[in-house]
PDB file of C-alpha atoms in Angstrom:
ATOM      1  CA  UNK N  13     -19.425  -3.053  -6.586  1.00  0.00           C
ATOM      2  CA  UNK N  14     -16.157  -4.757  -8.415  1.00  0.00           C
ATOM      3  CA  UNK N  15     -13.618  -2.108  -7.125  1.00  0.00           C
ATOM      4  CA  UNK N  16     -10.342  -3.057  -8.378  1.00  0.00           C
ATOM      5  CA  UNK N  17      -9.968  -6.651 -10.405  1.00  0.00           C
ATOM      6  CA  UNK N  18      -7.465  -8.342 -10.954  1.00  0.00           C
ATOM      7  CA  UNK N  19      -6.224 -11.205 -12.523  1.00  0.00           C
ATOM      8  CA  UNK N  20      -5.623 -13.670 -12.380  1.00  0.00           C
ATOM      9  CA  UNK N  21      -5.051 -15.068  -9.066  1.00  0.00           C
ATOM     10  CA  UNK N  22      -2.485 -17.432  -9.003  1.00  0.00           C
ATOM     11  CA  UNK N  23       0.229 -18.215 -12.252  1.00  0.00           C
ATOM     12  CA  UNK N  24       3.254 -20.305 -12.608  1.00  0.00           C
ATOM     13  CA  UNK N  25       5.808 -18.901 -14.949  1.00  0.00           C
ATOM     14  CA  UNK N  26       8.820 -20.413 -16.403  1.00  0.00           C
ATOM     15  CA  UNK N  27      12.143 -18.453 -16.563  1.00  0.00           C
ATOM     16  CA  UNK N  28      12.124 -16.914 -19.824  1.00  0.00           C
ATOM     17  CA  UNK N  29       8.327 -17.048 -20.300  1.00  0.00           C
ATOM     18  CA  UNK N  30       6.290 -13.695 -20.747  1.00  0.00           C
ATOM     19  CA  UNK N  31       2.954 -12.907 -19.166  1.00  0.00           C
ATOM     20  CA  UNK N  32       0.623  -9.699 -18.579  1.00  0.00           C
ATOM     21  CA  UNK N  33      -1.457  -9.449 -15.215  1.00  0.00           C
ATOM     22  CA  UNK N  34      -4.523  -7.501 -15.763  1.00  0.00           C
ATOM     23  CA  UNK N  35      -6.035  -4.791 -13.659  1.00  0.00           C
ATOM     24  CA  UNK N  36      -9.279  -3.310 -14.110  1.00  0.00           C
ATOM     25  CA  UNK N  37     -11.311  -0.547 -11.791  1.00  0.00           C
ATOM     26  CA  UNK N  38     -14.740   0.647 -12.487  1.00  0.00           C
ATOM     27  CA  UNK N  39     -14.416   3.621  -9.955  1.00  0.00           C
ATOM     28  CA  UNK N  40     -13.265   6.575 -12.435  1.00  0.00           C
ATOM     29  CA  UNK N  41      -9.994   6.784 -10.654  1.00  0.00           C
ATOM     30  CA  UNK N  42      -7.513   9.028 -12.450  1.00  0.00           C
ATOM     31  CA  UNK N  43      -4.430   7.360 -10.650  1.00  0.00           C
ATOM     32  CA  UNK N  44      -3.547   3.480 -10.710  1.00  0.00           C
ATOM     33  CA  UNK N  45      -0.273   1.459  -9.223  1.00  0.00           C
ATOM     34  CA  UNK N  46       1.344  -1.534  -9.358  1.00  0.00           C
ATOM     35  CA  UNK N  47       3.044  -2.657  -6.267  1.00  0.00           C
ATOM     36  CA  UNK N  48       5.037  -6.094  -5.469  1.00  0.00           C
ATOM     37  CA  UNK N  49       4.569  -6.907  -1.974  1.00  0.00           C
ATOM     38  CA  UNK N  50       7.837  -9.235  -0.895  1.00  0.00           C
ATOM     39  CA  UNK N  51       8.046 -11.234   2.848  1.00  0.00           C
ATOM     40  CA  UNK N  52       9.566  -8.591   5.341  1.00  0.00           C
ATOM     41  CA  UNK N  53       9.972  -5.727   2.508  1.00  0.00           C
ATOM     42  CA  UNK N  54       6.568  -3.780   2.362  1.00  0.00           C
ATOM     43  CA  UNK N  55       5.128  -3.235  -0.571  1.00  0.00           C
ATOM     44  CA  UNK N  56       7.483  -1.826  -3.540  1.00  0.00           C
ATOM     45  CA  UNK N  57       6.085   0.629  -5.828  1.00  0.00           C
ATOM     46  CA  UNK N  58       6.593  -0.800  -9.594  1.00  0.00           C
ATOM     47  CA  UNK N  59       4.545   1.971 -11.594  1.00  0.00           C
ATOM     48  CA  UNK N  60       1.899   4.227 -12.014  1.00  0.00           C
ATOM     49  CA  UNK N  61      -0.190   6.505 -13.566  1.00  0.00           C
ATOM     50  CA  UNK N  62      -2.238   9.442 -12.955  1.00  0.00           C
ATOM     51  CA  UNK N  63      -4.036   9.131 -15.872  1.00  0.00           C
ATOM     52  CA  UNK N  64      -5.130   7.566 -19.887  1.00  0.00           C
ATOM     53  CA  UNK N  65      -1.771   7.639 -21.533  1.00  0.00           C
ATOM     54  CA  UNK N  66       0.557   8.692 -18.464  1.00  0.00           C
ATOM     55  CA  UNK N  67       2.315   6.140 -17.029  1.00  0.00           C
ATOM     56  CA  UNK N  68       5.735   6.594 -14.601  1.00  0.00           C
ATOM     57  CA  UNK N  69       8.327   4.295 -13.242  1.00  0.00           C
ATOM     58  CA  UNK N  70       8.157   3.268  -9.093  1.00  0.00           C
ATOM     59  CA  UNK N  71      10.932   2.258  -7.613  1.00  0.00           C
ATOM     60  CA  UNK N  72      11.250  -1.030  -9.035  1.00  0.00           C
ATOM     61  CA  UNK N  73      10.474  -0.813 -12.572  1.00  0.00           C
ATOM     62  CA  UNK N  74      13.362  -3.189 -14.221  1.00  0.00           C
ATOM     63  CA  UNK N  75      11.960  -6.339 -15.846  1.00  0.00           C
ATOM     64  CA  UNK N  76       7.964  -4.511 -16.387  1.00  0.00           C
ATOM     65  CA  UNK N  77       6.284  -2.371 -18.451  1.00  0.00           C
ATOM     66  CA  UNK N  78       2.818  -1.287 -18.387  1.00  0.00           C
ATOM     67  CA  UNK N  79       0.688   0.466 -20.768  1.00  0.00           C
ATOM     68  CA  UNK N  80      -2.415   2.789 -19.861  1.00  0.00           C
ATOM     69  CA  UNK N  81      -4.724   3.369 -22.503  1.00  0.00           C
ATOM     70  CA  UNK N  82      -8.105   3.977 -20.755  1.00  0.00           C
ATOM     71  CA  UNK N  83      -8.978   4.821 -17.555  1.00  0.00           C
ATOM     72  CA  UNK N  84      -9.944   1.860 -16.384  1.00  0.00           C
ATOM     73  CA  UNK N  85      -7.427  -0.713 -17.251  1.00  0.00           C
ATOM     74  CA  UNK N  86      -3.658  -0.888 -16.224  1.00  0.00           C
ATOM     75  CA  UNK N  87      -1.996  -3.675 -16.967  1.00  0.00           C
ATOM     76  CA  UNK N  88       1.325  -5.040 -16.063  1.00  0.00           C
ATOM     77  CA  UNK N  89       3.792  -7.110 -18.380  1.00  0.00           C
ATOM     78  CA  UNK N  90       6.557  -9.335 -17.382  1.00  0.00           C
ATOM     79  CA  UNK N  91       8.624 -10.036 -20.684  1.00  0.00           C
ATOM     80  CA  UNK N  92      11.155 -12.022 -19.778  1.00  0.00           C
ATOM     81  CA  UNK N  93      10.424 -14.027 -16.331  1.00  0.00           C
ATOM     82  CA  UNK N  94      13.213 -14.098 -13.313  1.00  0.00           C
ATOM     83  CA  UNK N  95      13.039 -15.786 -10.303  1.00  0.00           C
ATOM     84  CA  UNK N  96      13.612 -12.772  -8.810  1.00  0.00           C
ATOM     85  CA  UNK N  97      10.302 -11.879  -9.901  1.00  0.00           C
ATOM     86  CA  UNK N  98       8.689 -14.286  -7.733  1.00  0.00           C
ATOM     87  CA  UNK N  99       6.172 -12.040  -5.765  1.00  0.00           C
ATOM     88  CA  UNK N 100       2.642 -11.336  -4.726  1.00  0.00           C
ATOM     89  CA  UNK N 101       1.679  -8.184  -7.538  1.00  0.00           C
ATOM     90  CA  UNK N 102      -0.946  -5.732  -6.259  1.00  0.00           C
ATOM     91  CA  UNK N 103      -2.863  -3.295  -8.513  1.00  0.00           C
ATOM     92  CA  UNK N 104      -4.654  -0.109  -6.823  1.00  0.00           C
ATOM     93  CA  UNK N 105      -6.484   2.647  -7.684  1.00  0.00           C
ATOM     94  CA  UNK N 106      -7.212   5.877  -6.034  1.00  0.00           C
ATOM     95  CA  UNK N 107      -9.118   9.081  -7.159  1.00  0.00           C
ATOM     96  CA  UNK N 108      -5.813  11.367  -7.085  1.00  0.00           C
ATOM     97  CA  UNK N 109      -2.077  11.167  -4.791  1.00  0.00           C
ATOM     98  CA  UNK N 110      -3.931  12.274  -2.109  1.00  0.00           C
ATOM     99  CA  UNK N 111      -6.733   9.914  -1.480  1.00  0.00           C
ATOM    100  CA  UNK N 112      -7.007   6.911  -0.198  1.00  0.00           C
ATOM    101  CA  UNK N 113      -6.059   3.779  -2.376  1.00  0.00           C
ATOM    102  CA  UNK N 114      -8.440   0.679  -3.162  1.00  0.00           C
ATOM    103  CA  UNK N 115      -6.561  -2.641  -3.859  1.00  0.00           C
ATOM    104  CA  UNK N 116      -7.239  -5.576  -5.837  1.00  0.00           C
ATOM    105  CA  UNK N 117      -6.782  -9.013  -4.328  1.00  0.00           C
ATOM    106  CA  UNK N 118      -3.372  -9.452  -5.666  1.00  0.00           C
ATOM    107  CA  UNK N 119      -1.352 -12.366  -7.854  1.00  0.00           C
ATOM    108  CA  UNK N 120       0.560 -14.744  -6.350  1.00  0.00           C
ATOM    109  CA  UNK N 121       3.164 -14.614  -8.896  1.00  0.00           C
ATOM    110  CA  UNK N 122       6.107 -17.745  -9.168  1.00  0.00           C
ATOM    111  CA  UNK N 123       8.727 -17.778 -11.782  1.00  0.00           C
ATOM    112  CA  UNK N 124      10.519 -21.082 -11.477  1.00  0.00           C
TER     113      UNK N 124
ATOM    114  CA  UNK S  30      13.218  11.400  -1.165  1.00  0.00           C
ATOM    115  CA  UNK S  31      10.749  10.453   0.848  1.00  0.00           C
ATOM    116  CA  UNK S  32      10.314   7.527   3.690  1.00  0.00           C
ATOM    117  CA  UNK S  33       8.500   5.615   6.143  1.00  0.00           C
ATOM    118  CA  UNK S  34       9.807   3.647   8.585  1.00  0.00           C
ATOM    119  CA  UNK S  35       7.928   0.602  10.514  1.00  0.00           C
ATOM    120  CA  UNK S  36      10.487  -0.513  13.148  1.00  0.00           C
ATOM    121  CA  UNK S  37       8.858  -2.571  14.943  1.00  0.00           C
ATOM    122  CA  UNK S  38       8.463  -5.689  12.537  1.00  0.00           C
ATOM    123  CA  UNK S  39       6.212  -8.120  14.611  1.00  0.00           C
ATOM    124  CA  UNK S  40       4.740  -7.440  17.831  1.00  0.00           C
ATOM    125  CA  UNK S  41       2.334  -9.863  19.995  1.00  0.00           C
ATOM    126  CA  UNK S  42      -0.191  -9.263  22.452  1.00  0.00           C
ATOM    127  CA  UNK S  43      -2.456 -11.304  24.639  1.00  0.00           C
ATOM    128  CA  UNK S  44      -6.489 -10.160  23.728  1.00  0.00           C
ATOM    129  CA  UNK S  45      -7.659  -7.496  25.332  1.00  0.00           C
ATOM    130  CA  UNK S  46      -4.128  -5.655  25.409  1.00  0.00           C
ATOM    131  CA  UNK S  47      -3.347  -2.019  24.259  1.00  0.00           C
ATOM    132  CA  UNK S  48      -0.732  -2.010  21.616  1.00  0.00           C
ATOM    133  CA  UNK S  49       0.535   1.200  19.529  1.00  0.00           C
ATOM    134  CA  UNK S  50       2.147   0.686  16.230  1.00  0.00           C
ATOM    135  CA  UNK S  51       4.860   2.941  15.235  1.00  0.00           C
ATOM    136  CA  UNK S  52       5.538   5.110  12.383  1.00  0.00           C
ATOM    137  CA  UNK S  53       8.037   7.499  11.468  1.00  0.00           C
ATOM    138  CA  UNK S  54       8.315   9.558   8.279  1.00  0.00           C
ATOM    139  CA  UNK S  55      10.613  11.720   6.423  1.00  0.00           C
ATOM    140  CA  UNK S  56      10.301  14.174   3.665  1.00  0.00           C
ATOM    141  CA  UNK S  57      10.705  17.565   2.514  1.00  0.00           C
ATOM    142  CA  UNK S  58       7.387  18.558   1.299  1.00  0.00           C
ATOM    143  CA  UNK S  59       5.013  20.946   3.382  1.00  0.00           C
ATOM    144  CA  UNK S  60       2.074  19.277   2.038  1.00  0.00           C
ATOM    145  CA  UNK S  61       1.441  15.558   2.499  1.00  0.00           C
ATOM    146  CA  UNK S  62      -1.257  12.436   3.667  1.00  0.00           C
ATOM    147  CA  UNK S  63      -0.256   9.732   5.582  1.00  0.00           C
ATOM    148  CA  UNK S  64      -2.093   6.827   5.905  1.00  0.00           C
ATOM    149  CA  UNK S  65      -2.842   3.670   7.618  1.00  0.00           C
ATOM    150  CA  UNK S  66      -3.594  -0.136   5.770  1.00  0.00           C
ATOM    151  CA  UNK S  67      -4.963  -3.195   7.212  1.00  0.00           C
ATOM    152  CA  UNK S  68      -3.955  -6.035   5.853  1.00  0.00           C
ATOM    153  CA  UNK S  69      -5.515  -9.294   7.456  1.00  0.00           C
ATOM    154  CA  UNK S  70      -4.462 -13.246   6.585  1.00  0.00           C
ATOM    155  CA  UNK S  71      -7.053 -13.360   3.635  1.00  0.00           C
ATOM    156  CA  UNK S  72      -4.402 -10.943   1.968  1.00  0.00           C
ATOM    157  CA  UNK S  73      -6.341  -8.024   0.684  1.00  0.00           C
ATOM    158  CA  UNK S  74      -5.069  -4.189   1.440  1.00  0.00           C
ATOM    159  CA  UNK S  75      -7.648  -2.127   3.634  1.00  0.00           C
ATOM    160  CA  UNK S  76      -7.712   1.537   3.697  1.00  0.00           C
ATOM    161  CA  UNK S  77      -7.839   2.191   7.909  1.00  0.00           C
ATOM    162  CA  UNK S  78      -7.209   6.748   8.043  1.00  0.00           C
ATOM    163  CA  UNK S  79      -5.807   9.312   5.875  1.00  0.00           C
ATOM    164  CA  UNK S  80      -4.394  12.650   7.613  1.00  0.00           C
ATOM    165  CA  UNK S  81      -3.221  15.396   6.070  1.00  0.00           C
ATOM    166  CA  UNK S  82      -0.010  17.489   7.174  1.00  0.00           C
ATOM    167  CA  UNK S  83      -1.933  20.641   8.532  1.00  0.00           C
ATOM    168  CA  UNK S  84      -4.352  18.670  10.859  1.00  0.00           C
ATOM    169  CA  UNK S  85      -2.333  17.131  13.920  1.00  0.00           C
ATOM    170  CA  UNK S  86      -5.892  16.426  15.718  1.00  0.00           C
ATOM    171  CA  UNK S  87      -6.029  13.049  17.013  1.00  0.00           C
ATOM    172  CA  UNK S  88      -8.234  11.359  15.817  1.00  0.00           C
ATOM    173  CA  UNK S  89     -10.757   8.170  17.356  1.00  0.00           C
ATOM    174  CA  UNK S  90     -12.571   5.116  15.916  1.00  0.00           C
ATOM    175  CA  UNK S  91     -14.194   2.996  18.132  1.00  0.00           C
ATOM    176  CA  UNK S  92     -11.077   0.981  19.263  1.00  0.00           C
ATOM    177  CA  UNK S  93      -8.465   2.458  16.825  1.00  0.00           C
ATOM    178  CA  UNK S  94      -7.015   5.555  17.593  1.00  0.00           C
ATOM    179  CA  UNK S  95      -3.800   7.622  15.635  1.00  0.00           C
ATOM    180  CA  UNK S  96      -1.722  10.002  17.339  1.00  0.00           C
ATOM    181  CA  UNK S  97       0.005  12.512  14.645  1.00  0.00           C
ATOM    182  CA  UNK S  98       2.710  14.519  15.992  1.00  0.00           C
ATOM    183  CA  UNK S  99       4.771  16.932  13.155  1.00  0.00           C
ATOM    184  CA  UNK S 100       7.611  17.905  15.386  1.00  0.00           C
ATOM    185  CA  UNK S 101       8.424  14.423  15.901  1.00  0.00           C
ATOM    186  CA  UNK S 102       7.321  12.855  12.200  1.00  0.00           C
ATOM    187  CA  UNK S 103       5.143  10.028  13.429  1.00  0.00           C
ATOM    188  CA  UNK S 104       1.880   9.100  12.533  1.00  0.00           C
ATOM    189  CA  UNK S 105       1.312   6.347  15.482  1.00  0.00           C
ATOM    190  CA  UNK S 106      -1.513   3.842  15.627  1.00  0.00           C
ATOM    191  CA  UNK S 107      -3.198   2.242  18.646  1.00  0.00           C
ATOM    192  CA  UNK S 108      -5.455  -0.267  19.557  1.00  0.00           C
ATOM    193  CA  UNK S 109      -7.087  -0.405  22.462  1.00  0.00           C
ATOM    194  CA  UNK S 110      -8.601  -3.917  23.881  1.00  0.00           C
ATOM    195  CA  UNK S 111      -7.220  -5.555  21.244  1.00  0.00           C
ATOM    196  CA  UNK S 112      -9.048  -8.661  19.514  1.00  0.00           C
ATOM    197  CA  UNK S 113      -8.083 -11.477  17.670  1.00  0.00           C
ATOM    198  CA  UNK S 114      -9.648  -9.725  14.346  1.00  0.00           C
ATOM    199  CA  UNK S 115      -6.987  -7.148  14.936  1.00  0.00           C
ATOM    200  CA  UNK S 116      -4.312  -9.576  14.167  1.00  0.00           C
ATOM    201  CA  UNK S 117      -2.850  -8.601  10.790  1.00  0.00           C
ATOM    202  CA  UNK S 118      -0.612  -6.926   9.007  1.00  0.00           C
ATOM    203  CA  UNK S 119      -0.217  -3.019   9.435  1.00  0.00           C
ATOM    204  CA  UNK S 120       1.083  -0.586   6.842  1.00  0.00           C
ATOM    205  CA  UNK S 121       1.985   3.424   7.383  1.00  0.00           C
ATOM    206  CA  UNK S 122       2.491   5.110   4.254  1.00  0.00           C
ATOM    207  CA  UNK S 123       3.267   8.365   2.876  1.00  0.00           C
ATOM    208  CA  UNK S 124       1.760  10.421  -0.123  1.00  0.00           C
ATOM    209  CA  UNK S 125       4.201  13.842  -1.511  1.00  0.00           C
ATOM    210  CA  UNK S 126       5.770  14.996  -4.126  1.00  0.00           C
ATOM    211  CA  UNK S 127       9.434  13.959  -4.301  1.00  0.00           C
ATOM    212  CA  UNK S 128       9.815  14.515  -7.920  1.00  0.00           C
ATOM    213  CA  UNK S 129       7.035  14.653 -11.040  1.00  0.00           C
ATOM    214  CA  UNK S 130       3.479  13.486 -10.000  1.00  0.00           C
ATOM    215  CA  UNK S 131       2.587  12.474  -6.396  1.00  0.00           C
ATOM    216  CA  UNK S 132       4.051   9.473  -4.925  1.00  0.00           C
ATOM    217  CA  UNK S 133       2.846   7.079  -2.182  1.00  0.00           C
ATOM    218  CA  UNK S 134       6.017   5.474  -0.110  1.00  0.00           C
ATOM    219  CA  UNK S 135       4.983   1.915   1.971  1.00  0.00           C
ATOM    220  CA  UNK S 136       6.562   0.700   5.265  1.00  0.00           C
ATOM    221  CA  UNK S 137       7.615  -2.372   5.574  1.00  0.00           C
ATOM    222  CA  UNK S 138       4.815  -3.081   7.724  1.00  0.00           C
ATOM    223  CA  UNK S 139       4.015  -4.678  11.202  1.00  0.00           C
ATOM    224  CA  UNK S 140       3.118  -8.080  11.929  1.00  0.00           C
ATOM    225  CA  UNK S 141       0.753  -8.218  14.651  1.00  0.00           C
ATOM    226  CA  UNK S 142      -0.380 -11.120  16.908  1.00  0.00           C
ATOM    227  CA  UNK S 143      -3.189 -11.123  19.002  1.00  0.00           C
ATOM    228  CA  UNK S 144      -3.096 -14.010  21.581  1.00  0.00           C
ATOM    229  CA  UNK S 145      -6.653 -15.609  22.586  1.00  0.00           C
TER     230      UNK S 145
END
């Protein structure tokens, strides 16, 4: 049972460098996130969508985009990296707004 | 808009303790979940309860119990006997509709430490 995947793990960016994390979920789920998850801030909702070809801006969407063209995949692009973009990136997935979400293992992200 | 709201950022016990995390929430729907995430050292997110806003029933799980109360907007979570497992980070969130499709809001979580 893979759940939610993501990848990859760990990455290294330089300012100015672009990158895409990839998320992948094998449960059907209609609705998928991206969340960056800062010391002492919770975890901040980047964007999402409820389904294929539906995506919508969290509350921190400046510096991302994302792209949703099946169901299962959602991933996340950085275009132009900021240290302020150093963060730990969580993907989810969850069958609608309601439901409980199921979280990949996250990407420790560092922009130096 | 909608919120949650974790005061308590880091709380330690000694094993075997009772401790009840805190949550307050705001919004303006009628409808809405809340929720309840574990999230231990190794990092990943783990879905603990979901509640809906027309059940206020407590509700028990072996050592975990939630206590939701509408007329004061907190969804609070305790642990009874608690272990050093327990020791983790706890998140509260919110699921409504502030605005276009359904929305889940995060605390900021609480930190806690169980002492052997």
């Amino acid at each position: 049972n893979a759940g939610v995947t993501q990848t990859p793990k760990f990455r290294i960016l330089k300012i100015g460098q672009s990158m895409t994390l990839q998320c992948t979920q094998d449960m059907n789920h209609n609705y998928m996130y991206w969340y960056r998850q800062d010391p002492g801030m919770g975890l901040k909702l980047i964007y999402y969508s409820v389904g294929a070809g539906i995506t919508d801006k969290g509350e921190v969407p400046n510096g991302y985009n994302v792209s949703r063209s099946t169901t299962e995949d959602f991933p996340l692009r950085l275009e132009l990296a900021a240290p302020s973009q150093t963060s730990v990136y969580f993907c989810a997935s969850s069958y609608d707004g309601n439901t409980e979400a199921f979280f990949g293992q996250g990407t420790r992200l560092t922009v130096v | 808009a909608q919120k949650v709201t974790q005061a308590q950022t880091e709380i330690s016990v000694v094993e075997k303790e009772d401790v009840t995390l805190d949550c307050v929430y705001e919004t303006r729907d009628t409808t809405y979940y809340l929720f309840w995430y574990k999230q231990p050292p190794s990092g990943e997110l783990v879905f603990l309860i979901r509640r809906n806003s027309f059940d206020e029933q407590n509700e028990i799980s072996g050592r975990y119990s939630w206590n939701f109360q509408k007329s004061t907007s907190s969804f609070n979570f305790t642990i009874t006997a608690s272990q050093v497992v327990d020791s983790a980070v706890y998140f509260c969130a919110l699921s409504g509709l502030p605005g276009g499709y359904q929305k889940v809001t995060f605390g900021i979580g609480t930190k806690l430490q169980v002492i052997p």
